[in-house]
Coordinates of N, CA, C and O in Angstrom, one line a residue:
M1 N -10.5 1.1 -11.9 CA -9.4 1.0 -10.9 C -8.4 2.1 -11.1 O -8.2 3.0 -10.3
Y2 N -7.6 2.2 -12.2 CA -6.6 3.2 -12.4 C -6.4 3.4 -13.9 O -6.9 2.6 -14.7
V3 N -5.9 4.5 -14.2 CA -5.5 4.9 -15.6 C -4.4 4.0 -16.0 O -3.4 3.9 -15.3
I4 N -4.6 3.4 -17.2 CA -3.5 2.5 -17.7 C -2.5 3.4 -18.3 O -2.7 4.1 -19.2
M5 N -1.2 3.2 -17.8 CA -0.1 3.9 -18.3 C 0.5 3.1 -19.6 O 0.7 1.9 -19.4
N6 N 0.6 3.8 -20.6 CA 1.1 3.1 -21.9 C 2.6 3.0 -21.9 O 3.3 3.9 -22.0
D7 N 3.0 1.7 -21.9 CA 4.4 1.4 -21.8 C 5.2 2.1 -23.0 O 6.3 2.6 -22.8
A8 N 4.6 2.0 -24.2 CA 5.3 2.5 -25.4 C 5.5 4.1 -25.2 O 6.6 4.5 -25.7
V9 N 4.7 4.8 -24.5 CA 4.9 6.3 -24.4 C 6.2 6.5 -23.6 O 7.0 7.4 -24.0
F10 N 6.5 5.7 -22.6 CA 7.7 5.8 -21.8 C 8.9 5.3 -22.5 O 10.0 5.9 -22.5
Q11 N 8.7 4.3 -23.2 CA 9.8 3.7 -24.0 C 10.3 4.6 -25.1 O 11.5 4.6 -25.4
K12 N 9.4 5.3 -25.7 CA 9.8 6.3 -26.8 C 10.6 7.4 -26.2 O 11.4 8.0 -26.9
K13 N 10.4 7.6 -24.9 CA 11.3 8.7 -24.2 C 12.5 8.1 -23.6 O 13.1 8.7 -22.8
D14 N 12.8 6.8 -24.0 CA 14.0 6.1 -23.5 C 14.0 5.8 -22.0 O 15.0 5.7 -21.4
F15 N 12.8 5.4 -21.5 CA 12.6 4.9 -20.2 C 12.4 3.4 -20.3 O 11.8 3.0 -21.3
H16 N 12.8 2.7 -19.2 CA 12.4 1.2 -19.1 C 12.5 0.9 -17.7 O 13.0 1.5 -16.9
I17 N 11.7 -0.2 -17.4 CA 11.7 -0.8 -16.1 C 12.2 -2.1 -16.1 O 11.8 -2.9 -17.0
S18 N 13.1 -2.5 -15.2 CA 13.6 -3.8 -15.1 C 13.7 -4.4 -13.8 O 13.9 -3.6 -12.9
T19 N 13.7 -5.7 -13.7 CA 13.9 -6.4 -12.4 C 15.3 -7.0 -12.3 O 15.6 -7.8 -11.4
D20 N 16.1 -6.7 -13.3 CA 17.4 -7.3 -13.4 C 18.2 -6.5 -12.3 O 18.6 -5.4 -12.4
Q21 N 18.6 -7.3 -11.2 CA 19.3 -6.8 -10.1 C 20.7 -6.2 -10.5 O 21.2 -5.3 -9.9
S22 N 21.3 -6.7 -11.6 CA 22.6 -6.3 -11.9 C 22.6 -4.9 -12.5 O 23.7 -4.2 -12.6
L23 N 21.5 -4.4 -12.9 CA 21.4 -3.0 -13.5 C 21.2 -2.0 -12.4 O 21.5 -0.8 -12.6
L24 N 20.9 -2.4 -11.2 CA 20.7 -1.4 -10.1 C 22.0 -0.6 -9.8 O 23.0 -1.2 -9.7
D25 N 21.7 0.7 -9.5 CA 22.9 1.6 -9.1 C 22.8 1.7 -7.5 O 21.9 2.5 -7.0
F26 N 23.4 0.8 -6.9 CA 23.3 0.7 -5.5 C 23.6 2.1 -4.7 O 22.9 2.4 -3.8
E27 N 24.6 2.8 -5.2 CA 25.0 4.1 -4.6 C 23.9 5.1 -4.7 O 23.6 5.8 -3.7
V28 N 23.2 5.1 -5.8 CA 22.1 6.1 -5.9 C 20.9 5.7 -5.1 O 20.4 6.5 -4.3
I29 N 20.6 4.4 -5.0 CA 19.6 3.9 -4.1 C 19.9 4.2 -2.6 O 19.1 4.7 -1.9
Y30 N 21.0 3.8 -2.3 CA 21.5 4.0 -0.9 C 21.4 5.5 -0.6 O 20.9 6.0 0.5
N31 N 22.0 6.4 -1.4 CA 22.0 7.8 -1.2 C 20.6 8.3 -1.0 O 20.3 9.1 0.0
Y32 N 19.7 8.0 -1.8 CA 18.3 8.5 -1.7 C 17.6 7.9 -0.4 O 17.1 8.8 0.3
L33 N 17.8 6.7 -0.1 CA 17.1 6.2 1.0 C 17.8 6.8 2.4 O 17.0 7.1 3.3
D34 N 19.0 6.8 2.4 CA 19.7 7.3 3.6 C 19.6 8.9 3.8 O 19.5 9.3 4.9
K35 N 19.6 9.6 2.8 CA 19.7 11.0 2.8 C 18.3 11.7 2.6 O 18.1 12.8 3.1
E36 N 17.5 11.2 1.7 CA 16.4 11.9 1.2 C 15.0 11.4 1.7 O 14.0 12.1 1.8
S37 N 15.0 10.1 1.9 CA 13.7 9.5 2.2 C 13.4 9.8 3.7 O 14.2 10.1 4.5
Y38 N 12.1 9.7 4.0 CA 11.7 10.0 5.4 C 11.6 8.6 6.2 O 11.5 8.6 7.4
W39 N 11.7 7.5 5.4 CA 11.4 6.3 6.1 C 12.7 5.4 6.3 O 12.6 4.5 7.1
A40 N 13.8 5.7 5.7 CA 14.9 4.9 5.8 C 16.3 5.5 6.2 O 17.3 5.0 6.0
Q41 N 16.1 6.8 6.6 CA 17.3 7.6 6.9 C 18.2 6.8 8.0 O 17.6 6.3 9.0
G42 N 19.4 6.7 7.8 CA 20.4 6.0 8.8 C 20.4 4.5 8.5 O 21.0 3.8 9.2
I43 N 19.8 4.0 7.4 CA 19.9 2.6 7.1 C 21.4 2.2 6.9 O 22.0 2.8 6.1
P44 N 21.8 1.2 7.5 CA 23.2 0.8 7.3 C 23.3 0.2 5.8 O 22.4 -0.5 5.3
V45 N 24.6 0.4 5.3 CA 24.8 -0.1 3.9 C 24.6 -1.6 3.8 O 23.9 -2.1 2.8
E46 N 25.1 -2.4 4.7 CA 24.9 -3.9 4.7 C 23.4 -4.2 4.8 O 23.0 -5.3 4.3
T47 N 22.6 -3.5 5.6 CA 21.2 -3.8 5.7 C 20.5 -3.7 4.4 O 19.7 -4.6 3.9
L48 N 20.8 -2.6 3.7 CA 20.2 -2.3 2.3 C 20.7 -3.3 1.4 O 19.8 -3.9 0.6
K49 N 21.9 -3.7 1.3 CA 22.4 -4.8 0.4 C 21.7 -6.1 0.7 O 21.3 -6.8 -0.2
K50 N 21.5 -6.4 2.0 CA 20.7 -7.7 2.3 C 19.3 -7.5 1.9 O 18.7 -8.5 1.4
A51 N 18.7 -6.4 2.1 CA 17.3 -6.1 1.7 C 17.1 -6.3 0.2 O 16.1 -7.0 -0.3
I52 N 18.0 -5.7 -0.6 CA 17.9 -5.7 -2.0 C 18.1 -7.2 -2.5 O 17.3 -7.8 -3.3
A53 N 19.0 -7.9 -1.9 CA 19.3 -9.4 -2.3 C 18.1 -10.3 -2.0 O 17.9 -11.2 -2.8
G54 N 17.2 -9.9 -1.0 CA 16.2 -10.8 -0.7 C 14.8 -10.3 -1.2 O 13.8 -10.8 -0.8
S55 N 14.8 -9.4 -2.2 CA 13.6 -8.8 -2.7 C 13.6 -8.9 -4.2 O 14.5 -9.1 -4.9
L56 N 12.3 -8.7 -4.7 CA 12.1 -8.5 -6.1 C 12.1 -7.0 -6.3 O 11.4 -6.2 -5.8
N57 N 13.2 -6.5 -7.0 CA 13.4 -5.1 -7.2 C 13.1 -4.7 -8.6 O 13.3 -5.4 -9.6
F58 N 12.6 -3.4 -8.6 CA 12.2 -2.8 -9.8 C 13.0 -1.5 -10.0 O 12.8 -0.7 -9.1
G59 N 13.8 -1.4 -11.0 CA 14.5 -0.2 -11.3 C 13.8 0.5 -12.5 O 13.4 -0.1 -13.4
V60 N 13.7 1.8 -12.4 CA 13.2 2.7 -13.5 C 14.4 3.3 -14.0 O 15.1 4.0 -13.3
Y61 N 14.6 3.2 -15.4 CA 15.8 3.7 -16.0 C 15.5 4.7 -17.1 O 14.5 4.5 -17.9
H62 N 16.3 5.7 -17.2 CA 16.2 6.8 -18.3 C 17.6 6.7 -19.0 O 18.6 7.0 -18.4
Q63 N 17.6 6.3 -20.2 CA 18.9 6.2 -21.0 C 19.9 5.3 -20.1 O 21.0 5.7 -19.9
N64 N 19.4 4.2 -19.5 CA 20.2 3.3 -18.8 C 20.7 3.9 -17.4 O 21.6 3.2 -16.7
K65 N 20.2 5.0 -17.0 CA 20.6 5.6 -15.8 C 19.4 5.5 -14.8 O 18.3 5.8 -15.2
L66 N 19.7 5.0 -13.5 CA 18.6 4.8 -12.5 C 17.8 6.2 -12.3 O 18.4 7.2 -12.0
A67 N 16.5 6.1 -12.5 CA 15.6 7.2 -12.2 C 14.6 7.0 -11.1 O 14.1 7.9 -10.5
G68 N 14.4 5.7 -10.7 CA 13.5 5.4 -9.7 C 13.7 3.9 -9.3 O 14.4 3.1 -10.0
F69 N 13.0 3.6 -8.2 CA 13.3 2.2 -7.6 C 12.1 1.8 -6.7 O 11.4 2.7 -6.2
A70 N 11.9 0.5 -6.6 CA 10.9 0.0 -5.6 C 11.4 -1.4 -5.3 O 11.9 -2.1 -6.2
R71 N 11.1 -1.9 -4.1 CA 11.4 -3.2 -3.7 C 10.1 -3.9 -3.3 O 9.1 -3.3 -2.8
V72 N 10.0 -5.2 -3.6 CA 8.8 -6.0 -3.2 C 9.3 -7.2 -2.4 O 10.1 -8.0 -2.9
V73 N 8.9 -7.3 -1.2 CA 9.2 -8.4 -0.4 C 8.1 -9.3 -0.5 O 7.0 -8.9 -0.1
T74 N 8.4 -10.6 -1.0 CA 7.3 -11.4 -1.4 C 7.7 -12.9 -1.3 O 8.8 -13.2 -1.5
D75 N 6.6 -13.7 -1.2 CA 6.9 -15.2 -1.3 C 6.5 -15.6 -2.6 O 6.5 -16.7 -3.1
K76 N 5.9 -14.7 -3.5 CA 5.4 -14.9 -4.8 C 4.2 -15.8 -4.9 O 3.9 -16.3 -6.0
A77 N 3.6 -16.1 -3.8 CA 2.4 -16.9 -3.8 C 1.2 -16.4 -3.1 O 0.1 -16.5 -3.6
T78 N 1.5 -15.8 -2.0 CA 0.4 -15.3 -1.1 C 0.5 -13.8 -0.7 O -0.5 -13.2 -0.3
F79 N 1.7 -13.2 -0.6 CA 1.9 -11.9 0.0 C 2.9 -11.1 -0.7 O 4.0 -11.7 -1.1
A80 N 2.7 -9.8 -0.8 CA 3.7 -8.9 -1.3 C 3.7 -7.6 -0.4 O 2.6 -7.1 -0.2
Y81 N 4.8 -7.1 0.0 CA 5.0 -5.9 0.7 C 5.8 -4.9 -0.2 O 7.0 -5.3 -0.5
I82 N 5.2 -3.9 -0.6 CA 5.9 -2.9 -1.5 C 6.6 -1.9 -0.6 O 5.9 -1.3 0.3
C83 N 7.9 -1.6 -0.8 CA 8.5 -0.7 0.0 C 9.7 0.1 -0.8 O 9.9 -0.3 -1.9
D84 N 10.2 1.1 -0.2 CA 11.3 1.8 -0.7 C 11.0 2.4 -2.1 O 11.9 2.4 -3.0
V85 N 9.9 2.8 -2.3 CA 9.4 3.4 -3.7 C 9.9 4.8 -3.8 O 9.5 5.6 -2.9
F86 N 10.6 5.1 -4.8 CA 10.9 6.5 -5.1 C 11.2 6.7 -6.5 O 11.6 5.8 -7.2
I87 N 11.0 8.0 -7.0 CA 11.5 8.5 -8.3 C 12.3 9.6 -8.0 O 12.0 10.4 -7.2
L88 N 13.5 9.7 -8.5 CA 14.4 10.8 -8.2 C 13.8 12.1 -8.7 O 13.1 12.2 -9.7
T89 N 14.1 13.2 -7.9 CA 13.6 14.5 -8.2 C 13.6 15.0 -9.6 O 12.6 15.4 -10.1
A90 N 14.7 14.8 -10.3 CA 14.8 15.2 -11.7 C 13.8 14.5 -12.7 O 13.6 15.0 -13.7
Y91 N 13.3 13.3 -12.2 CA 12.4 12.6 -13.1 C 10.9 12.6 -12.7 O 10.0 11.9 -13.3
R92 N 10.6 13.4 -11.7 CA 9.2 13.4 -11.2 C 8.3 14.2 -12.1 O 8.7 15.0 -13.0
R93 N 7.0 14.1 -11.9 CA 6.0 14.8 -12.6 C 5.8 14.3 -14.1 O 5.5 15.1 -14.9
Q94 N 6.2 13.0 -14.3 CA 6.2 12.5 -15.7 C 5.2 11.2 -15.7 O 5.2 10.6 -16.8
G95 N 4.7 10.9 -14.6 CA 3.9 9.7 -14.5 C 4.7 8.4 -14.3 O 4.1 7.3 -14.3
L96 N 5.9 8.5 -14.0 CA 6.8 7.3 -13.7 C 6.4 6.6 -12.5 O 6.5 5.4 -12.5
S97 N 5.9 7.2 -11.4 CA 5.5 6.5 -10.2 C 4.2 5.6 -10.6 O 4.2 4.5 -10.0
K98 N 3.4 6.2 -11.3 CA 2.1 5.4 -11.8 C 2.6 4.2 -12.6 O 2.1 3.1 -12.4
W99 N 3.5 4.5 -13.5 CA 4.0 3.4 -14.4 C 4.7 2.3 -13.6 O 4.4 1.1 -13.9
L100 N 5.4 2.7 -12.7 CA 6.2 1.8 -11.8 C 5.2 0.9 -11.0 O 5.3 -0.3 -11.1
M101 N 4.2 1.6 -10.5 CA 3.2 0.8 -9.7 C 2.4 -0.2 -10.5 O 2.1 -1.3 -10.2
Q102 N 2.1 0.3 -11.7 CA 1.3 -0.5 -12.7 C 2.1 -1.7 -13.1 O 1.7 -2.9 -13.1
T103 N 3.4 -1.6 -13.3 CA 4.4 -2.6 -13.7 C 4.4 -3.6 -12.5 O 4.4 -4.9 -12.8
I104 N 4.5 -3.1 -11.3 CA 4.6 -4.0 -10.1 C 3.4 -4.8 -10.0 O 3.5 -6.1 -9.9
V105 N 2.2 -4.3 -10.0 CA 1.0 -5.0 -9.7 C 0.6 -5.9 -10.9 O -0.1 -7.0 -10.7
K106 N 1.2 -5.7 -12.1 CA 0.9 -6.6 -13.2 C 2.0 -7.6 -13.4 O 2.0 -8.4 -14.3
H107 N 3.1 -7.6 -12.6 CA 4.2 -8.4 -12.8 C 3.8 -9.9 -12.8 O 3.0 -10.2 -11.8
P108 N 4.1 -10.8 -13.8 CA 3.7 -12.2 -13.8 C 4.0 -13.0 -12.5 O 3.1 -13.8 -12.2
E109 N 5.1 -12.7 -11.8 CA 5.3 -13.5 -10.6 C 4.5 -13.0 -9.4 O 4.6 -13.7 -8.4
L110 N 3.8 -12.0 -9.6 CA 3.0 -11.4 -8.4 C 1.5 -11.5 -8.7 O 0.7 -10.9 -8.0
Q111 N 1.1 -12.4 -9.5 CA -0.3 -12.6 -9.8 C -1.0 -13.6 -8.8 O -0.3 -14.6 -8.5
G112 N -2.2 -13.4 -8.5 CA -2.9 -14.3 -7.7 C -2.6 -14.2 -6.1 O -3.0 -15.1 -5.3
L113 N -1.9 -13.1 -5.6 CA -1.6 -13.0 -4.3 C -2.9 -12.7 -3.5 O -3.8 -12.0 -4.0
R114 N -2.9 -13.2 -2.3 CA -4.0 -13.0 -1.4 C -3.9 -11.6 -0.8 O -5.0 -11.0 -0.6
R115 N -2.7 -11.1 -0.5 CA -2.6 -9.8 0.2 C -1.4 -9.1 -0.4 O -0.3 -9.6 -0.5
W116 N -1.6 -7.8 -0.6 CA -0.6 -6.7 -0.9 C -0.6 -5.8 0.3 O -1.7 -5.5 0.8
S117 N 0.6 -5.3 0.7 CA 0.5 -4.2 1.6 C 1.7 -3.2 1.4 O 2.6 -3.5 0.6
L118 N 1.6 -2.1 2.0 CA 2.6 -1.1 2.0 C 2.3 -0.1 3.0 O 1.2 -0.1 3.6
A119 N 3.2 0.8 3.3 CA 3.0 1.9 4.3 C 3.5 3.2 3.6 O 4.5 3.2 2.9
T120 N 2.7 4.3 3.8 CA 3.1 5.5 3.2 C 2.5 6.6 4.2 O 1.4 6.5 4.7
A121 N 3.3 7.8 4.3 CA 2.9 8.9 5.0 C 2.2 9.9 4.1 O 1.5 10.8 4.5
D122 N 2.6 9.9 2.8 CA 2.2 10.9 2.0 C 1.7 10.6 0.5 O 1.4 11.5 -0.3
A123 N 1.6 9.3 0.2 CA 1.3 9.0 -1.2 C 0.1 8.1 -1.3 O -0.1 7.3 -2.2
Q124 N -0.8 8.3 -0.4 CA -2.2 7.5 -0.5 C -2.8 7.8 -1.8 O -3.5 6.9 -2.4
G125 N -2.8 8.9 -2.4 CA -3.4 9.3 -3.7 C -3.0 8.4 -4.8 O -3.6 8.0 -5.7
L126 N -1.6 8.2 -4.8 CA -1.0 7.3 -5.8 C -1.4 5.9 -5.6 O -2.0 5.2 -6.5
Y127 N -1.4 5.4 -4.5 CA -1.6 3.9 -4.3 C -3.1 3.6 -4.3 O -3.4 2.5 -4.7
S128 N -4.0 4.5 -3.9 CA -5.3 4.2 -4.0 C -5.8 4.0 -5.4 O -6.7 3.2 -5.6
Q129 N -5.1 4.6 -6.4 CA -5.4 4.4 -7.7 C -5.2 2.9 -8.2 O -5.8 2.5 -9.2
F130 N -4.5 2.2 -7.4 CA -4.2 0.8 -7.7 C -4.9 -0.2 -6.8 O -4.6 -1.4 -6.7
G131 N -5.9 0.3 -6.1 CA -6.7 -0.5 -5.2 C -6.3 -0.6 -3.7 O -7.0 -1.3 -3.0
F132 N -5.3 0.0 -3.4 CA -4.9 0.1 -1.9 C -5.8 0.9 -1.2 O -6.2 2.0 -1.7
T133 N -6.2 0.4 0.0 CA -7.0 1.1 1.0 C -6.4 1.1 2.4 O -5.5 0.3 2.6
A134 N -6.9 1.8 3.3 CA -6.4 1.6 4.7 C -6.7 0.2 5.1 O -7.7 -0.5 4.6
I135 N -5.9 -0.3 6.0 CA -6.0 -1.7 6.5 C -7.4 -1.8 7.1 O -8.0 -1.0 7.9
S136 N -8.2 -2.9 6.6 CA -9.5 -3.1 7.0 C -9.7 -3.5 8.5 O -10.7 -3.1 9.1
K137 N -8.8 -4.2 9.0 CA -8.9 -4.6 10.5 C -7.6 -4.3 11.1 O -6.7 -5.2 11.4
P138 N -7.2 -3.0 11.3 CA -5.9 -2.7 11.9 C -5.7 -3.3 13.2 O -4.5 -3.6 13.7
E139 N -6.8 -3.6 13.9 CA -6.7 -4.3 15.2 C -6.1 -5.7 15.2 O -5.6 -6.2 16.1
N140 N -6.1 -6.2 14.0 CA -5.5 -7.6 13.7 C -4.0 -7.6 13.5 O -3.4 -8.5 13.5
W141 N -3.5 -6.3 13.1 CA -2.1 -6.2 12.7 C -1.3 -5.8 13.9 O -1.7 -5.0 14.8
M142 N -0.1 -6.4 14.1 CA 0.8 -6.0 15.1 C 2.2 -5.8 14.5 O 2.4 -6.2 13.3
E143 N 3.1 -5.2 15.1 CA 4.4 -4.9 14.7 C 5.4 -4.8 15.8 O 5.0 -4.5 16.9
I144 N 6.6 -5.0 15.3 CA 7.8 -4.5 16.2 C 8.5 -3.5 15.3 O 8.9 -3.8 14.1
F145 N 8.6 -2.4 15.7 CA 9.2 -1.2 14.9 C 10.4 -0.6 15.6 O 10.4 -0.1 16.7
T146 N 11.6 -0.8 14.9 CA 12.8 -0.3 15.4 C 13.4 0.6 14.3 O 14.0 0.1 13.5
P147 N 13.3 1.9 14.4 CA 13.8 2.8 13.4 C 15.4 2.6 13.3 O 16.1 2.3 14.4
Y148 N 15.9 2.8 12.1 CA 17.3 2.7 11.9 C 18.1 3.6 12.9 O 19.2 3.2 13.4
Q149 N 17.6 4.8 13.2 CA 18.4 5.8 14.0 C 18.4 5.2 15.4 O 19.5 5.4 16.1
S150 N 17.4 4.4 15.8 CA 17.5 3.8 17.2 C 18.6 2.7 17.3 O 19.4 2.6 18.2
L151 N 18.6 1.9 16.1 CA 19.7 0.9 16.1 C 21.1 1.5 16.0 O 22.0 0.9 16.7
K152 N 21.1 2.5 15.3 CA 22.5 3.2 15.2 C 23.0 3.7 16.6 O 24.1 3.6 16.9
K153 N 21.9 4.3 17.3 CA 22.3 4.9 18.6 C 22.7 3.8 19.6 O 23.7 3.9 20.4
E154 N 22.0 2.6 19.5 CA 22.3 1.4 20.3 C 23.7 1.0 20.1 O 24.4 0.7 21.0
K155 N 24.1 0.9 18.8 CA 25.5 0.5 18.5 C 26.5 1.5 19.0 O 27.5 1.1 19.5
E156 N 26.2 2.8 18.9 CA 27.2 3.7 19.4 C 27.4 3.8 20.9 O 28.4 4.0 21.4
E157 N 26.3 3.3 21.6 CA 26.3 3.3 23.1 C 27.1 2.1 23.6 O 27.5 2.1 24.8
K158 N 27.3 1.1 22.8 CA 28.0 -0.1 23.2 C 29.5 0.1 23.2 O 30.1 0.8 22.6

């Protein structure tokens, strides 16, 4: 399925991954999602705070400083949606995204799920290493999609 990333290798380099929400650096996460991501630009601060509060969050830390992040929206029984995954530019090309994904899919509270999902425009190579494939029956899936920019424009027009 995928190359197993050795936790000890990263820990020796003073990296760790935690789901402790109190360790998250909200400003770094918000700045990345709002200014650098292609999927969440324009996200309102309150929306992100609410999203983080309702998710299982994974922070990647180097010397206790946030280096990466991912959210998992889940009921911890049947379904998990992985989103807002990023590694900050200064920490890329070290295998951290693979280590983060490995940590997520092996997390004890996420075992035995019937379905995992995610959406990506450019990281299929990463996620396919963990068993993700294109949706097998896209005709069965439906959505309501309202980009943050559209919501922001609606508010400004009122």
